[in-house]
Amino acid sequence: MSWKPVLESAGLDAWIVRMFASIDERNVSWLSALARRCEEAFGDALVDLVPSYTTLLVVFDPLNVSPSQARAIICETLAGLEPEETAHEGEVHELPTWYDISVGPELQRVAEGAGMAVSEVVEAHSQRTYKVFALGFAPGFAFMGLVDPRLECARLDTPRKRVPAGSVALAGLQTAAYPTETPGGWNLLGRTSARLFDREREGFSLLRVGDRVRFVPVSREVFEREGGNTTPLEPIT
Amino acid sequence: MTQHNSPEADIRVLRAGPLALLQDSGRFGVRHLGVTQGGPADIYSWAWANHLTGNPWGTANLEVTFGGLKLIAVRDLEIAITGADLGATIEHKPVALWQRTRWKAGDTLTFAAPVSGLRAYLAVCGGFAAEPVLGSVACVTREELGGFEGNGAKLATGDELSVNRSGSGQQLANAPTEAPKNVLPDFSQPAVLDLLPGAQIASFTGRSLFDAFNTWWQVDDRADRMGVRLIGPRLNCKINTLISEGISLGSIQVPPDGQPIVLLNDRQTIGGYPRLGALSPLSASRLAQCLPREPVRLIARGSDAVLKEHRRFRAVFHSESV
C-alpha cells in the first residue's frame, strides 16, 4: 500500500478508516481483511461495519468502548494488516439478464453514445466480470465495476420515480441491478430474474462487497421461465 | 393486515394520521448489506416511554409524527406518552405526558397536532407484538422492512395491534410512574446541537466554518426520517463530491448547494458529500423534534464530554434490568 490509512471521526460511535485514495478492485481484499480483524478485536462492542470503495466505517457501542479506545483498537488491527482473498473470490454470480428495449429503454442511448449497435452494447456489458465495490442506496443494491469505458454514460437528467425490481443499469463506469422497485436515475439496459434481496434467505443479500458478478444474456422465454417480470417500462414521468 | 395472525387485537386504529411507525432500538449488523438503521428518531423520548411502562431497553413502541392518530383500547392498558406534545387526549381529557397512564378498554386515545415538538412515543406495558425482520421490528417504509406487517407499512386505519402480555404486573412494580422534572426536554426552546467535528471539516473555508457555528440555522420543509435540511449561509467546501463511504447517524453532509443536511435514522447507508462531522446521538434526537422553520444552532464539542452525557442518559435504563 503506497497510501497510509487515515482515521477520521464519524461521531460518538464510529470511525471512518480511509484506506485508499482512489477506486481499485484490489482495495477490496484489504478492506475485507480489516473488517475481519475488527470483528475479532471489537467482539461484542462492534455494532456495524460498512465497507465501501476506499473506506471502512466502523460502528461501535459507545457504552462499551470510548471513541479513543476504539481508535486504539483500529490502529492495532491496521498494524501488520495483510490483504485477504474474500470468501467468494472463486465464485462468480451469474445473473440471467434479458436485454431488451422494452425493459432496458436506455440501450439505444448507450449505443448511440458509444457509436455501437445495441447488440454490441449487450456483448460489451455481458462480457466482463464485475467486482462488487459497495452495497448501499437500498438493501442489496450492489455498486459494481468497472464497465467497458466505451459504454460510459451519465445518469438520466430526470430520475425515474419507479425503476422495477431486477432492472440492470449503468451509470458512469458502474453497473448495478435494482433489488426492489425504487426511484432511480441510472440507464436501464435490461432486467435480471435473479432475486437480489430476499429477507427469507440466509444472509439476505445475494451479493456482498468483494463478490464477482457476470450478467448472462438470456431470451425472453428463459427470463420468464426463471420468474422474470416482462412488464414493459413506463415512460419517464 | 395485522388481524390475520393476531388472535386478539388489543388496540384498534380508528384513524391512522399522517405517520405512525413501530420502532424498536433499530436494525443492526446488516448495514453492510445496504440496510439502514431505522429505530426511533428521538431515542431519548422513546427510551423514557419504555422505562415508564417497565419495558426493557429495545422494546418496540409507537413513533407518532405530527399527530392525527386515533386509537381505541380493546382491553385496559398501562401506557406512557413521551416526546412531543401532540395534544394527546383520552376521551377528550388531556393525557399527562412523561408519566404512566391507565388507558381503559373502550376509551379512545387521540393525538391532535403539534403543540411543541414533532414526534411522540406511545409505549404500552409489555410492548407491541410484531415479528422481527432482519433482527428488528423497526419500521422503515422506504426499505419495506419492519413494522407490524414486516413490510415497512406505516399504521393504516383499520389496523389491529397486539400487545405482549408477559409479566406485566411485576415489570410495572419496579418502574417509575413519572419522569423526574430534570429529565424533561423543553422543545419550545431553540435547539442547540452538539457537533463532533470530523471527516472533511478541514476542507471547508474559514468563512464557512465561522458561519457553521455562528448561525441560527432554520429547519427546512425537507425534513424526514432520512435527513433534515438546514437553511442558512452557503457553506463552501474545497471538495465537491467524495467517493461514497459509510455514513453514521447524525452526520452533517454539505452538498454543492452549501445547505447542510443532517442524516437521521433512515438515511442511506453510504453517501458521497463532504461532511462537517456528526451530531451526538442525543442531539440528533433533539433535531428530530424540530418543526420546519424552527431555529437550531451547532456547537463544536469534544467526544469526552459528549460521551459522559450519553453514558449518563443510558445508565438510567440499564440499572433496573439486572
XYZ file of C-alpha atoms in Angstrom:
559
model
C 0.000 0.000 0.000
C 1.511 3.318 -1.038
C -1.209 5.247 0.787
C -1.169 5.465 4.545
C -4.548 4.729 6.207
C -6.193 7.692 7.927
C -8.743 7.546 10.743
C -11.444 10.205 10.785
C -14.035 10.707 13.483
C -17.540 9.853 12.321
C -19.224 10.771 15.594
C -19.535 9.357 19.093
C -19.894 5.777 17.892
C -17.969 5.489 14.631
C -14.651 5.910 12.869
C -14.045 6.078 9.141
C -10.883 4.255 8.148
C -9.751 5.818 4.904
C -7.540 3.150 3.340
C -7.083 4.331 -0.233
C -7.170 7.480 -2.323
C -8.853 6.018 -5.376
C -11.129 3.225 -6.565
C -9.384 -0.017 -7.383
C -10.505 -3.642 -7.459
C -7.573 -4.546 -5.244
C -8.866 -2.335 -2.399
C -11.495 -4.935 -1.576
C -9.114 -7.576 -0.242
C -7.537 -5.051 2.141
C -10.894 -3.754 3.325
C -12.171 -7.301 3.870
C -9.105 -8.140 5.908
C -9.567 -5.056 8.047
C -13.258 -5.846 8.560
C -12.433 -9.385 9.668
C -9.830 -8.195 12.139
C -12.161 -5.517 13.512
C -14.802 -8.193 14.153
C -12.311 -10.157 16.221
C -10.822 -7.169 18.007
C -14.103 -5.459 18.960
C -16.159 -8.565 19.738
C -19.469 -7.591 21.336
C -18.608 -3.896 21.189
C -18.952 -3.941 17.409
C -22.269 -2.674 16.007
C -21.759 -2.472 12.242
C -19.076 -2.432 9.565
C -19.763 -0.633 6.302
C -17.127 -1.220 3.634
C -17.155 1.000 0.578
C -14.812 1.736 -2.340
C -11.889 3.116 -0.358
C -13.078 3.131 3.253
C -14.425 1.081 6.122
C -16.903 2.633 8.543
C -16.536 1.010 11.959
C -19.560 1.491 14.216
C -19.119 0.527 17.859
C -21.123 0.668 21.073
C -20.000 3.771 22.990
C -21.297 2.269 26.258
C -18.682 -0.416 25.824
C -15.682 1.396 24.330
C -14.921 5.102 24.132
C -14.041 6.711 20.801
C -10.389 6.895 21.820
C -10.368 3.221 22.862
C -11.997 2.319 19.561
C -9.373 4.300 17.719
C -6.619 2.430 19.501
C -8.219 -0.919 18.640
C -8.470 0.020 14.955
C -4.858 1.211 14.883
C -3.782 -2.142 16.303
C -5.726 -4.044 13.666
C -4.113 -1.920 10.949
C -0.619 -2.820 12.104
C 0.693 -5.670 10.003
C -2.528 -5.996 8.019
C -2.307 -8.310 5.016
C -4.816 -8.373 2.148
C -7.285 -11.222 2.321
C -8.968 -13.003 -0.535
C -12.697 -12.830 0.134
C -14.627 -15.991 0.767
C -16.481 -15.602 -2.525
C -13.376 -14.862 -4.536
C -13.614 -18.071 -6.565
C -17.332 -17.847 -7.069
C -18.852 -15.777 -9.859
C -22.535 -14.938 -9.510
C -24.208 -15.252 -12.889
C -27.270 -13.063 -13.232
C -29.565 -14.182 -16.081
C -30.431 -10.979 -17.885
C -32.958 -10.223 -20.592
C -31.509 -7.301 -22.535
C -34.404 -5.675 -24.381
C -35.575 -2.168 -25.226
C -38.936 -2.811 -23.533
C -37.278 -3.336 -20.128
C -33.992 -1.558 -20.910
C -35.009 1.616 -22.728
C -31.562 3.230 -22.488
C -29.923 0.503 -24.597
C -30.455 2.871 -27.503
C -28.964 5.886 -25.704
C -25.893 3.962 -24.592
C -25.460 2.534 -28.108
C -25.646 5.987 -29.653
C -23.175 7.400 -27.143
C -20.763 4.557 -27.834
C -21.272 4.586 -31.607
C -22.142 0.900 -31.389
C -25.057 -1.326 -32.302
C -27.375 -2.359 -29.461
C -26.162 -5.951 -29.813
C -22.577 -4.752 -29.334
C -23.574 -2.907 -26.175
C -25.122 -6.102 -24.813
C -21.986 -8.009 -25.699
C -19.692 -5.438 -24.106
C -21.776 -5.275 -20.923
C -22.169 -9.034 -20.516
C -18.607 -9.966 -21.390
C -16.950 -8.534 -18.308
C -16.796 -9.972 -14.845
C -17.501 -7.180 -12.387
C -16.429 -6.692 -8.815
C -18.839 -5.511 -6.095
C -17.315 -2.345 -4.611
C -20.061 -1.322 -2.207
C -23.633 -2.002 -1.128
C -25.925 0.898 -0.434
C -28.716 3.116 -1.744
C -31.187 0.324 -0.961
C -30.974 -3.128 0.668
C -28.920 -5.425 -1.560
C -28.105 -2.725 -4.133
C -24.554 -3.534 -5.288
C -22.336 -0.982 -6.992
C -20.202 -2.929 -9.482
C -17.483 -2.104 -11.924
C -15.821 -1.247 -13.935
C -17.682 -1.351 -17.248
C -16.122 -1.109 -20.691
C -15.216 2.601 -20.977
C -16.939 2.805 -24.373
C -20.261 2.335 -22.549
C -19.671 5.146 -20.072
C -22.908 7.077 -19.799
C -24.080 9.843 -17.465
C -27.155 9.385 -15.279
C -30.543 10.492 -16.568
C -31.258 14.193 -16.126
C -34.584 13.327 -14.557
C -34.606 10.179 -12.423
C -37.476 7.744 -12.844
C -39.935 7.684 -9.989
C -40.146 3.907 -10.283
C -37.473 1.562 -11.518
C -38.783 -2.027 -11.483
C -37.067 -4.681 -9.394
C -34.428 -6.586 -11.364
C -33.576 -3.679 -13.658
C -29.970 -3.895 -14.868
C -28.480 -0.462 -15.069
C -25.451 1.611 -15.924
C -24.125 4.961 -14.635
C -20.682 6.323 -15.387
C -18.355 3.339 -15.302
C -20.502 1.419 -12.843
C -23.259 -1.102 -13.234
C -25.916 -2.457 -10.885
C -29.190 -4.318 -10.640
C -32.101 -2.877 -8.638
C -33.157 -5.376 -5.911
C -36.547 -3.741 -5.340
C -38.661 -1.109 -7.021
C -37.235 2.293 -6.115
C -36.750 5.680 -7.750
C -33.564 5.772 -9.809
C -31.607 7.738 -12.375
C -29.413 5.056 -13.919
C -29.583 3.970 -17.574
C -31.582 0.768 -17.903
C -30.244 -1.956 -20.182
C -32.405 -4.927 -19.286
C -33.732 -6.979 -16.412
C -32.493 -9.933 -14.395
C -34.660 -12.683 -12.965
C -32.228 -13.155 -10.058
C -33.635 -12.354 -6.611
C -31.080 -9.923 -5.255
C -32.567 -9.317 -1.827
C -34.667 -11.841 -0.003
C -35.487 -11.498 3.667
C -36.159 -15.256 3.861
C -32.720 -16.193 2.550
C -29.797 -16.695 4.871
C -27.609 -13.621 4.548
C -30.497 -11.754 2.843
C -28.434 -10.197 0.035
C -27.301 -12.260 -2.955
C -24.265 -10.021 -3.459
C -21.600 -8.874 -0.987
C -18.713 -6.476 -1.246
C -15.868 -8.300 -2.977
C -18.110 -10.707 -4.904
C -17.696 -11.131 -8.638
C -20.654 -10.900 -10.973
C -21.478 -11.599 -14.626
C -24.640 -10.686 -16.467
C -25.598 -13.586 -18.737
C -27.865 -12.709 -21.682
C -30.984 -14.885 -21.841
C -34.014 -14.964 -24.110
C -37.389 -13.656 -23.071
C -38.567 -17.272 -22.706
C -35.798 -18.209 -20.300
C -36.219 -14.954 -18.405
C -39.950 -15.619 -17.967
C -39.387 -19.249 -17.009
C -36.965 -18.083 -14.287
C -39.715 -15.883 -12.896
C -38.685 -12.623 -14.540
C -41.207 -9.814 -14.856
C -41.668 -8.803 -18.520
C -43.912 -5.795 -17.877
C -42.576 -3.052 -20.159
C -41.246 0.082 -18.543
C -43.493 3.072 -18.140
C -42.308 6.211 -19.934
C -40.452 8.683 -17.721
C -42.905 10.995 -15.997
C -53.464 -6.650 7.762
C -52.345 -7.455 11.274
C -55.515 -9.216 12.328
C -54.730 -12.362 10.300
C -52.042 -13.510 12.681
C -53.107 -11.805 15.883
C -55.652 -13.875 17.751
C -56.774 -10.920 19.785
C -56.462 -7.273 18.968
C -55.613 -5.069 21.940
C -55.792 -1.735 20.116
C -57.726 -0.733 17.006
C -56.663 2.100 14.726
C -59.686 4.320 14.114
C -57.710 6.914 12.136
C -54.073 6.449 11.158
C -52.964 10.078 10.772
C -50.014 11.011 8.563
C -47.256 8.838 10.036
C -47.176 6.385 12.922
C -44.398 3.786 12.914
C -43.423 0.900 15.138
C -39.846 1.342 16.361
C -37.510 -0.745 18.466
C -33.939 0.445 19.030
C -33.071 -0.160 15.363
C -31.744 -2.702 12.897
C -28.086 -3.534 13.457
C -25.482 -5.822 11.941
C -26.885 -5.573 8.409
C -25.722 -2.144 7.303
C -23.052 -3.687 5.070
C -25.956 -5.058 3.002
C -27.277 -1.566 2.376
C -29.933 -1.900 5.094
C -30.366 1.269 7.135
C -30.532 1.522 10.920
C -34.108 2.731 11.451
C -35.225 2.988 15.078
C -36.643 5.967 16.946
C -35.725 9.372 15.543
C -35.760 10.623 19.145
C -34.182 7.801 21.126
C -34.274 9.868 24.329
C -38.063 10.159 24.443
C -38.501 6.616 23.076
C -36.365 5.224 25.912
C -38.322 7.075 28.578
C -41.668 5.834 27.228
C -40.445 2.257 27.635
C -38.939 2.960 31.037
C -42.182 4.374 32.434
C -44.092 1.274 31.366
C -41.480 -1.103 32.750
C -40.355 -2.253 29.298
C -36.699 -3.199 28.930
C -34.413 -1.314 26.535
C -35.190 -2.237 22.934
C -38.928 -2.841 23.380
C -40.947 -1.669 20.388
C -43.194 1.332 20.827
C -45.024 3.668 18.501
C -43.493 6.807 16.992
C -46.310 9.230 16.198
C -45.314 12.098 13.894
C -47.446 15.284 13.642
C -50.468 13.684 15.347
C -53.773 12.854 13.679
C -53.789 9.333 15.139
C -56.888 7.955 16.834
C -56.853 4.613 18.634
C -59.280 2.653 20.766
C -58.255 0.235 23.502
C -59.843 -3.217 23.431
C -58.606 -4.048 26.942
C -57.227 -1.999 29.831
C -53.642 -0.983 29.121
C -50.868 0.774 31.030
C -49.254 3.285 28.734
C -46.869 6.225 28.715
C -46.597 9.007 26.161
C -43.351 10.942 25.910
C -41.616 13.179 23.398
C -43.576 15.850 21.593
C -46.767 17.344 22.946
C -49.178 16.444 20.157
C -52.247 17.334 22.194
C -52.973 13.720 23.182
C -56.327 13.109 24.862
C -58.188 10.094 26.221
C -61.907 10.615 25.787
C -61.245 14.340 25.291
C -59.257 14.655 28.528
C -55.592 15.643 28.124
C -53.109 12.850 28.838
C -50.262 13.801 31.163
C -47.020 13.277 29.250
C -43.861 11.635 30.593
C -45.830 9.571 33.094
C -47.737 6.335 33.230
C -51.422 6.381 32.428
C -54.213 3.821 32.573
C -55.969 3.572 29.199
C -59.274 1.808 29.775
C -60.982 -0.597 27.416
C -63.364 1.210 25.087
C -61.689 4.596 25.513
C -60.262 6.446 22.518
C -56.785 7.929 22.568
C -56.337 10.778 20.107
C -53.240 12.662 19.011
C -54.226 16.056 17.615
C -51.438 18.308 16.282
C -48.012 19.545 17.428
C -48.060 21.895 20.424
C -44.318 21.547 20.941
C -42.040 19.025 19.282
C -42.860 16.784 16.341
C -42.739 13.138 17.415
C -44.479 11.491 20.342
C -43.777 7.986 21.630
C -46.542 5.724 22.849
C -45.349 2.755 24.879
C -47.615 0.057 26.285
C -46.657 -2.178 29.155
C -45.341 -5.403 27.601
C -44.555 -3.770 24.267
C -46.255 -4.079 20.898
C -46.107 -7.534 19.330
C -44.603 -7.920 15.859
C -42.317 -10.340 14.053
C -38.763 -9.039 13.606
C -37.401 -8.711 10.072
C -33.613 -8.873 9.735
C -33.424 -8.876 13.524
C -35.659 -5.901 14.228
C -39.234 -4.625 14.026
C -38.024 -1.068 13.269
C -40.320 0.188 10.541
C -38.544 1.657 7.516
C -41.096 2.456 4.816
C -38.514 3.157 2.108
C -36.953 -0.281 2.552
C -40.268 -2.068 3.053
C -38.883 -3.647 6.229
C -40.287 -3.960 9.736
C -43.424 -2.654 11.380
C -46.465 -4.697 12.338
C -46.652 -6.402 8.933
C -42.922 -6.809 8.399
C -43.200 -4.933 5.100
C -42.420 -1.428 6.309
C -46.045 -0.285 6.219
C -46.949 2.647 8.446
C -50.096 2.343 10.556
C -53.281 2.289 8.496
C -56.835 2.986 9.521
C -58.461 -0.303 10.493
C -55.227 -1.970 11.671
C -55.461 -4.070 14.801
C -52.458 -4.069 17.084
C -51.412 -6.685 19.629
C -49.557 -6.173 22.848
C -47.314 -8.734 24.525
C -48.771 -9.983 27.779
C -45.751 -11.372 29.568
C -45.237 -10.420 33.195
C -46.881 -7.014 33.133
C -47.602 -6.778 36.859
C -44.087 -7.424 38.001
C -42.421 -5.255 35.410
C -44.565 -2.301 36.457
C -43.734 -2.702 40.132
C -40.110 -1.733 39.551
C -40.727 1.045 37.051
C -41.063 4.754 37.848
C -44.542 6.156 37.248
C -43.308 9.525 36.100
C -40.114 11.025 34.763
C -38.299 13.418 37.122
C -38.698 17.070 36.142
C -34.989 17.461 35.425
C -35.020 14.943 32.570
C -37.898 16.539 30.645
C -36.771 18.178 27.413
C -38.211 21.575 26.535
C -38.920 21.519 22.827
C -40.176 25.110 22.877
C -36.605 26.312 23.454
C -34.369 26.698 20.369
C -32.257 23.599 19.850
C -28.521 23.816 20.453
C -26.908 20.771 18.882
C -23.582 19.143 19.781
C -21.422 18.539 16.743
C -18.379 16.295 16.931
C -16.121 17.706 14.232
C -14.661 15.223 11.828
C -14.432 13.932 8.302
C -13.817 16.773 5.834
C -14.184 19.704 8.255
C -10.672 20.908 7.426
C -11.642 21.296 3.771
C -14.305 23.927 4.433
C -13.310 27.577 4.039
C -12.604 29.604 7.171
C -15.621 31.768 6.495
C -17.849 28.697 6.191
C -16.546 27.258 9.453
C -17.293 30.548 11.172
C -20.786 30.575 9.667
C -21.452 26.945 10.565
C -21.080 27.640 14.281
C -22.327 31.235 14.447
C -25.639 30.984 12.652
C -29.156 30.296 13.754
C -29.942 27.705 11.089
C -33.523 27.190 10.043
C -35.044 23.730 9.692
C -36.262 23.275 6.121
C -39.567 21.750 4.985
C -37.482 18.968 3.511
C -37.117 17.088 6.767
C -37.965 13.460 7.376
C -36.553 10.342 8.998
C -33.800 10.168 6.373
C -32.472 13.644 6.992
C -33.134 17.243 7.937
C -32.005 20.063 5.680
C -30.857 23.295 7.315
C -31.242 26.685 5.645
C -28.708 29.457 6.175
C -25.485 30.840 4.745
C -23.927 28.834 1.976
C -21.102 26.602 3.251
C -18.250 26.128 0.821
C -16.031 23.076 0.797
C -12.946 22.693 -1.345
C -14.176 19.174 -2.114
C -17.405 18.868 -4.104
C -18.054 15.166 -4.032
C -16.296 12.214 -2.476
C -16.089 8.573 -3.329
C -19.137 7.218 -1.495
C -18.483 5.961 2.014
C -20.410 4.735 5.038
C -22.276 7.462 6.913
C -23.108 7.402 10.584
C -26.132 8.705 12.475
C -26.167 12.487 12.819
C -23.596 13.072 10.070
C -23.841 16.571 8.614
C -23.212 16.447 4.903
C -22.921 19.503 2.700
C -23.957 19.058 -0.936
C -22.721 21.522 -3.586
C -25.621 23.938 -2.866
C -23.948 24.632 0.505
C -27.013 23.860 2.643
C -26.190 21.187 5.240
C -28.260 18.039 5.660
C -28.231 16.165 8.974
C -28.659 12.450 8.357
C -31.018 10.601 10.657
C -32.119 7.027 11.254
C -33.447 6.109 7.802
C -30.521 7.633 5.865
C -28.902 5.755 3.031
C -26.016 3.683 4.311
C -23.359 5.255 2.079
C -23.034 8.725 0.614
C -20.612 10.951 -1.199
C -20.855 14.523 0.069
C -18.263 16.192 2.287
C -19.183 16.345 5.968
C -18.565 18.718 8.857
C -18.812 15.908 11.369
C -21.649 14.232 13.213
C -24.166 15.278 15.843
C -24.145 13.393 19.114
C -26.934 10.769 19.272
C -28.872 12.925 21.753
C -28.564 15.997 19.553
C -29.796 14.015 16.553
C -32.781 13.101 18.732
C -33.338 16.733 19.650
C -33.213 17.799 15.995
C -35.812 15.157 15.136
C -38.252 17.098 17.353
C -37.844 20.334 15.377
C -40.630 21.564 13.147
C -39.894 23.273 9.831
C -38.687 26.887 10.235
C -37.523 26.364 13.822
C -34.035 27.724 14.596
C -31.140 25.468 15.524
C -27.566 26.205 16.434
C -24.490 23.980 16.071
C -21.752 23.926 18.675
C -18.491 22.023 18.373
C -17.906 19.611 21.251
C -15.194 17.166 22.185
C -16.080 13.496 22.410
C -15.150 13.090 26.098
C -17.843 15.432 27.413
C -20.438 14.133 24.964
C -19.626 10.534 25.864
C -20.116 11.293 29.550
C -23.595 12.736 28.864
C -24.513 9.840 26.628
C -23.494 7.248 29.209
C -25.392 9.113 31.921
C -28.526 9.006 29.737
C -28.173 5.307 29.036
C -27.353 4.351 32.635
C -30.921 5.212 33.696
C -32.336 2.422 31.544
C -29.938 -0.328 32.419
C -29.900 -0.179 36.187
C -33.302 -1.849 36.568
C -32.757 -4.661 34.116
C -30.226 -6.589 36.218
